[in-house]
Amino acid sequence: MSQPMEHKEKPFPELKRDHIIPFSWGVRRGSINLYESFTLEGVKYSLYDTVCLRHNGQAGIGKLIRILEIDNHEKKVEVVWFFKPREIASFLGDVEPLKQELFLACGEGKGLSNVNPLEAIIGKCDMVCSSKDQRNPQPTEKELESADFLFYRTFDVGSRKVLENFPSSIAGIKVDHFFNKRSSDTLGDGSECKEPLKAESPKCDIRLGAPGCTSSTSSRQIKSSIRDRPHARDNIKRSVQFLPASPSDIGPAKKRKLLPFSGNRSDDALFNPPTTASGEEKHVKLSCIENTDLSARKSSYLETREFTGKGPVNKKHVGTGISHKFSEVRNRTDDALPNPPTTASGEEKHVKLSCIENTDLSARKSSYSEISEFTGKEPVNEQHVGTVISQKFSEVRNRTDDALPNPPTTASGEDKNVKPSFRKNTDLSTRKSSYSKTSEFTGKGPVNKQQVSMSISSKFSEVTRRPGMDASKWLKLEVWAAERLNEANDKGTLLVLENLEPSFAASEVEDIVWHVFKENVKAKMVQSTAFSSLRSGQALVIFKTKEAADNVMFELLNGCLVLGDGRPIVGRRKIIRKVGVAERFAGHLSIDRGRSYKQREEMRNAVSTSHFSQDNTIEFEMAIQWRELEEKTRIWWAALQEQQGKEIEPLMKQMKIQSPE
Amino acid sequence: MGTSSEEEEYNAFLEKVKRTIYVDNLAPQVTESVMRTAFNQFGYVKSVQFIPVYLEPKNAPRAALVEMDNPKQAAGIIDEMGKYPFMILGMPRPVRSSAARLEMFEDRPRKPGRKIICRWLDPKEPEFEVAKKLKAAVRRHAAEASTVLEEQRAEEEKLANQQKDVLTAHHNKYELLQALFEDGSAQRLGRHYEMALADA
């Protein structure tokens, strides 16, 4: 140590002594420059911005913690990752991620952060931290709503656990930078932003394997200039422009495609659109890329789900994408990609790409898949989806309703048809029903009569238990076997009651029918499955006679029988689909047909017939494809449920709620 | 209403719901004994009940409720099956599992103490029109749901066919290779190019 440091390479500053140490640099070997911001395709990125970038062929979201340029103008960014719930699914345990939630990486270990080529950046992400942490400037409602993603928990890459609290620093960066930006943060508190830069420089050197690089402020040559950018999405006014030498490398977008990073040709097409100056444009591209990336099959649909239709601006694009879809989709193929017709805006691009995606994905795809993929979390977006759903369904509805057998009277086909002539009919029907009821049941004692009259006089009455009549006396036990149901359906004695409280027991439905119609019936709740409505419970009800069923059907159609919470009961004659259309169960394969039959027989008798699949098999790969499809359909159903809820709830609010005393 | 025995029964039922797994995407050939064997690997299966499908053709994927010994076992299985694809009686389509809900059970008891009230709306009431709209919406929603289901089944069919093609192609390749070894062509070629071939 006493020797003066005159070595030619790797000088090492010695700080322990307090007197001046003789020191000089050796041969300069490469250099690293750190920056606080840069502008790429018209969008300004600053340190601690959240960006979406491509990493290993997938899109990832991360926080910029370092922006650097090494020697030969190689531009790099280092990001701390945000994990998508799916990426850490196996460590989530009972943690239920929110819809737009991501998890900030923390701790020490693999997956915390990465150095990526700057060109890997796809666009900016609107990320809000909703943590109640004191250090976190609380977001406004509006910010929360418009954000692409939010986070309030971290994922420790070391212990692989989701944590609710934030450590004091992540990857050597003060945690404050990961929280929402303070509005006071905007102008020239250079000290704060310079500090991490200084502190981190040596670390960079190590990572990038460039020894002897400069770490002094003078060699960083940061030139600060504050520019006013009206279109910048956030309020950062801190801006450092590129070194005089570098802008030529970065400026034009076309340059990017020459870089080795942008992999496939669809990317080339993508990066060609005229450079536009707004951050929103980025979003469009972002979703485009995701859409075209389908060749990387595995997580593709997932990505689309996560990256489309979230930005407020995207809404428009999504809308256009959907409406243009069918007209454009037909003739488009991948070949169209490298030579896209010259169009003026990125928006058009998006339309096309979503078209291509459609052709790729499936020939038969209806607007549903489209909906699910584009169903963002934006309320307005939902509306769009809604329109499409309802448009799509207007046909369906007509078809289905037509298919229903005609109820006994002409006046009561579709609800719509009923309306005009309704006033006239109601009187008649009420009169008729009251008549039939009273006449049928006069013999049954004063209590019954009272109930009947009460229910007719539009007051709530409590459903009492049916007197001890046992329906099994006239119905055999196995009425619910499919053949029996078909029989009952053919005879017309079967009705489906809908919009019941899903948790009703069959006997409760029997009671209701008895109470209201004085019909002794056998009911069965339709057991719900993963695809059932959570709102409307269904029950199969078998009447003694067709006339009784007709009568109930008629009254339910014309009148409105409501339960205490305001839900009207719907009656329907549903044709139970005939069996025998059966081809085979979709999804089980066997190779040798001759052998397979025998095998299957054996398998059925054999004991060991189930297994987890190993991840190095083709079986596993195909199983994952099924999982993808499951996930996709799950999103369809969720979107449908949500949309339907939005249609029902406002109506339900108009209904008076009467709770039983 | 709501005698203590009723409450007991209902609570017992709720407990049962908690330890039950809902499993779907099952092949129609799956029987109760197959299910028992499959799930006994993870714990003790108390009962298996298939959910009848009234509104779909018989070849459609079926669903079942598997009651395990305790909620912990059930949760463990759901977790495990979420991580790795689990096959029952055929591949490569995995079965899917989730926690059961009480509406999935056939033999659910009445909720003790629940009073049901109902009334006919008077056509003169403003609510009447609202109820009409609600009824229309319910009908429409049911139709929507069945269309989505139809679409889903179509997608499933498509994927199955696609996979079948892939598998057949692979199979043919293997057969071709095997044939080459069997008729000695491979060995002949090996000798010709002076390459050592492993015994096939």
XYZ file of N, CA, C and O in Angstrom, chain B residues 121-194:
296
model
N -96.440 -7.671 -9.723
C -96.440 -6.219 -9.885
C -97.704 -5.790 -10.595
O -98.204 -6.475 -11.486
N -98.190 -4.651 -10.191
C -99.343 -4.088 -10.877
C -98.853 -3.397 -12.146
O -97.877 -2.651 -12.096
N -99.502 -3.650 -13.254
C -99.044 -3.023 -14.511
C -99.017 -1.505 -14.440
O -98.350 -0.858 -15.250
N -99.765 -0.923 -13.483
C -99.752 0.536 -13.411
C -98.513 1.061 -12.699
O -98.166 2.226 -12.826
N -97.866 0.205 -11.956
C -96.679 0.660 -11.236
C -95.534 0.949 -12.208
O -95.398 0.270 -13.224
N -94.739 1.945 -11.866
C -93.577 2.211 -12.753
C -92.599 1.042 -12.775
O -91.907 0.812 -13.755
N -92.563 0.328 -11.668
C -91.626 -0.797 -11.602
C -91.961 -1.890 -12.612
O -91.109 -2.695 -12.959
N -93.182 -1.871 -13.034
C -93.599 -2.943 -13.941
C -92.757 -2.941 -15.215
O -92.275 -3.979 -15.670
N -92.596 -1.741 -15.754
C -91.814 -1.641 -16.996
C -90.358 -2.039 -16.757
O -89.727 -2.666 -17.591
N -89.843 -1.639 -15.592
C -88.465 -1.985 -15.256
C -88.321 -3.502 -15.190
O -87.379 -4.084 -15.732
N -89.290 -4.117 -14.526
C -89.234 -5.569 -14.400
C -89.283 -6.227 -15.772
O -88.614 -7.231 -16.023
N -90.078 -5.635 -16.653
C -90.154 -6.160 -18.022
C -88.779 -6.134 -18.675
O -88.344 -7.084 -19.327
N -88.127 -4.999 -18.489
C -86.786 -4.860 -19.084
C -85.836 -5.879 -18.476
O -85.015 -6.472 -19.173
N -85.965 -6.044 -17.183
C -85.094 -7.018 -16.511
C -85.313 -8.418 -17.065
O -84.373 -9.159 -17.318
N -86.560 -8.733 -17.260
C -86.855 -10.069 -17.773
C -86.250 -10.257 -19.161
O -85.683 -11.310 -19.476
N -86.394 -9.223 -19.957
C -85.820 -9.306 -21.306
C -84.312 -9.475 -21.218
O -83.709 -10.261 -21.954
N -83.712 -8.734 -20.277
C -82.256 -8.808 -20.139
C -81.825 -10.205 -19.717
O -80.850 -10.745 -20.231
N -82.566 -10.783 -18.800
C -82.216 -12.121 -18.335
C -82.260 -13.115 -19.489
O -81.358 -13.941 -19.666
N -83.297 -13.000 -20.285
C -83.391 -13.892 -21.441
C -82.221 -13.683 -22.399
O -81.629 -14.632 -22.895
N -81.953 -12.446 -22.635
C -80.891 -12.138 -23.585
C -79.553 -12.662 -23.065
O -78.775 -13.257 -23.794
N -79.352 -12.474 -21.774
C -78.078 -12.890 -21.197
C -77.894 -14.397 -21.281
O -76.793 -14.882 -21.509
N -78.977 -15.100 -21.095
C -78.872 -16.551 -21.200
C -78.454 -16.926 -22.624
O -77.620 -17.808 -22.834
N -79.042 -16.238 -23.594
C -78.695 -16.514 -24.986
C -77.243 -16.164 -25.255
O -76.517 -16.889 -25.939
N -76.821 -15.062 -24.676
C -75.422 -14.659 -24.846
C -74.490 -15.719 -24.298
O -73.519 -16.110 -24.935
N -74.828 -16.176 -23.111
C -73.969 -17.171 -22.469
C -73.877 -18.425 -23.323
O -72.804 -18.997 -23.487
N -75.001 -18.828 -23.884
C -74.935 -20.071 -24.655
C -74.137 -19.860 -25.937
O -73.482 -20.777 -26.425
N -74.172 -18.645 -26.454
C -73.348 -18.387 -27.641
C -71.864 -18.417 -27.302
O -71.054 -18.960 -28.054
N -71.534 -17.851 -26.169
C -70.130 -17.880 -25.763
C -69.687 -19.323 -25.577
O -68.599 -19.714 -26.005
N -70.563 -20.101 -24.955
C -70.207 -21.496 -24.731
C -70.001 -22.212 -26.060
O -69.052 -22.976 -26.232
N -70.876 -21.924 -26.982
C -70.762 -22.528 -28.301
C -69.416 -22.179 -28.930
O -68.721 -23.032 -29.482
N -69.098 -20.920 -28.792
C -67.847 -20.433 -29.370
C -66.656 -21.114 -28.711
O -65.693 -21.517 -29.364
N -66.770 -21.256 -27.420
C -65.686 -21.908 -26.680
C -65.517 -23.348 -27.137
O -64.404 -23.817 -27.355
N -66.629 -24.032 -27.274
C -66.544 -25.430 -27.706
C -65.910 -25.525 -29.099
O -65.156 -26.447 -29.385
N -66.244 -24.553 -29.931
C -65.670 -24.552 -31.278
C -64.157 -24.380 -31.212
O -63.402 -25.053 -31.911
N -63.737 -23.481 -30.335
C -62.297 -23.260 -30.173
C -61.612 -24.523 -29.657
O -60.514 -24.863 -30.083
N -62.272 -25.171 -28.748
C -61.690 -26.391 -28.187
C -61.541 -27.453 -29.271
O -60.508 -28.111 -29.391
N -62.587 -27.562 -30.051
C -62.564 -28.535 -31.139
C -61.399 -28.224 -32.077
O -60.678 -29.126 -32.519
N -61.245 -26.964 -32.347
C -60.191 -26.552 -33.273
C -58.817 -26.906 -32.744
O -57.980 -27.448 -33.460
N -58.630 -26.605 -31.483
C -57.329 -26.906 -30.888
C -57.063 -28.409 -30.900
O -55.963 -28.863 -31.210
N -58.111 -29.168 -30.588
C -57.946 -30.621 -30.574
C -57.517 -31.121 -31.949
O -56.603 -31.938 -32.071
N -58.162 -30.606 -32.978
C -57.823 -31.044 -34.336
C -56.404 -30.659 -34.719
O -55.670 -31.430 -35.327
N -56.063 -29.460 -34.326
C -54.737 -28.960 -34.630
C -53.691 -29.858 -33.972
O -52.696 -30.242 -34.597
N -53.936 -30.190 -32.736
C -52.981 -31.025 -32.013
C -52.918 -32.427 -32.598
O -51.871 -33.052 -32.635
N -54.060 -32.866 -33.051
C -54.083 -34.196 -33.640
C -53.192 -34.230 -34.883
O -52.428 -35.181 -35.088
N -53.277 -33.193 -35.680
C -52.434 -33.126 -36.879
C -50.968 -33.145 -36.513
O -50.166 -33.844 -37.128
N -50.632 -32.358 -35.500
C -49.235 -32.302 -35.079
C -48.762 -33.681 -34.651
O -47.695 -34.155 -35.045
N -49.604 -34.311 -33.866
C -49.221 -35.609 -33.332
C -49.074 -36.636 -34.444
O -48.131 -37.432 -34.459
N -49.997 -36.604 -35.384
C -49.922 -37.552 -36.494
C -48.638 -37.340 -37.283
O -47.961 -38.296 -37.660
N -48.308 -36.086 -37.486
C -47.080 -35.797 -38.233
C -45.866 -36.361 -37.512
O -45.008 -37.007 -38.111
N -45.820 -36.134 -36.212
C -44.715 -36.679 -35.423
C -44.671 -38.196 -35.529
O -43.622 -38.792 -35.714
N -45.833 -38.745 -35.403
C -45.923 -40.188 -35.401
C -45.402 -40.761 -36.715
O -44.635 -41.718 -36.743
N -45.826 -40.135 -37.796
C -45.378 -40.602 -39.107
C -43.867 -40.530 -39.242
O -43.237 -41.425 -39.797
N -43.313 -39.493 -38.710
C -41.866 -39.343 -38.767
C -41.190 -40.495 -38.042
O -40.247 -41.114 -38.545
N -41.689 -40.786 -36.874
C -41.088 -41.867 -36.102
C -41.234 -43.202 -36.825
O -40.321 -44.017 -36.855
N -42.402 -43.386 -37.400
C -42.623 -44.634 -38.116
C -41.626 -44.762 -39.262
O -41.065 -45.830 -39.507
N -41.454 -43.663 -39.949
C -40.532 -43.652 -41.079
C -39.138 -44.040 -40.621
O -38.475 -44.893 -41.203
N -38.702 -43.416 -39.532
C -37.373 -43.709 -39.014
C -37.257 -45.167 -38.588
O -36.286 -45.847 -38.894
N -38.314 -45.602 -37.933
C -38.280 -46.972 -37.446
C -38.185 -47.940 -38.616
O -37.424 -48.913 -38.585
N -38.947 -47.625 -39.644
C -38.937 -48.493 -40.818
C -37.538 -48.553 -41.428
O -37.083 -49.604 -41.869
N -36.864 -47.445 -41.439
C -35.512 -47.401 -41.988
C -34.574 -48.331 -41.222
O -33.720 -48.999 -41.802
N -34.760 -48.340 -39.936
C -33.923 -49.224 -39.144
C -34.329 -50.675 -39.328
O -33.496 -51.569 -39.379
N -35.608 -50.869 -39.431
C -36.079 -52.238 -39.506
C -35.657 -52.921 -40.797
O -35.248 -54.076 -40.793
N -35.747 -52.241 -41.905
C -35.400 -52.913 -43.161
C -33.910 -52.791 -43.488
O -33.448 -53.113 -44.571
N -33.161 -52.281 -42.553
C -31.707 -52.285 -42.738
C -31.164 -51.139 -43.556
O -29.954 -51.050 -43.759
N -32.010 -50.254 -44.009
C -31.520 -49.141 -44.833
C -30.546 -48.272 -44.061
O -29.527 -47.825 -44.598
N -30.892 -48.059 -42.807
C -30.050 -47.179 -42.004
C -28.650 -47.770 -41.867
O -27.645 -47.059 -42.018
N -28.614 -49.065 -41.605
C -27.304 -49.704 -41.450
C -26.514 -49.630 -42.760
O -25.310 -49.367 -42.755
N -27.201 -49.862 -43.848
C -26.523 -49.810 -45.146
C -25.945 -48.441 -45.401
O -24.795 -48.286 -45.807
N -26.763 -47.448 -45.123
C -26.285 -46.072 -45.312
C -25.098 -45.804 -44.399
O -24.127 -45.161 -44.785
N -25.218 -46.297 -43.184
C -24.145 -46.106 -42.216
C -22.838 -46.690 -42.735
O -21.781 -46.055 -42.655
N -22.949 -47.885 -43.281
C -21.731 -48.523 -43.803
C -21.176 -47.724 -44.966
O -19.995 -47.495 -45.094
N -22.108 -47.283 -45.800
C -21.683 -46.555 -46.985
C -20.927 -45.291 -46.628
O -19.913 -44.957 -47.219
N -21.442 -44.586 -45.638
C -20.774 -43.342 -45.254
C -19.759 -43.555 -44.135
O -19.253 -42.593 -43.565
N -19.553 -44.792 -43.804
C -18.598 -45.142 -42.767
C -18.880 -44.400 -41.468
O -18.012 -43.765 -40.863
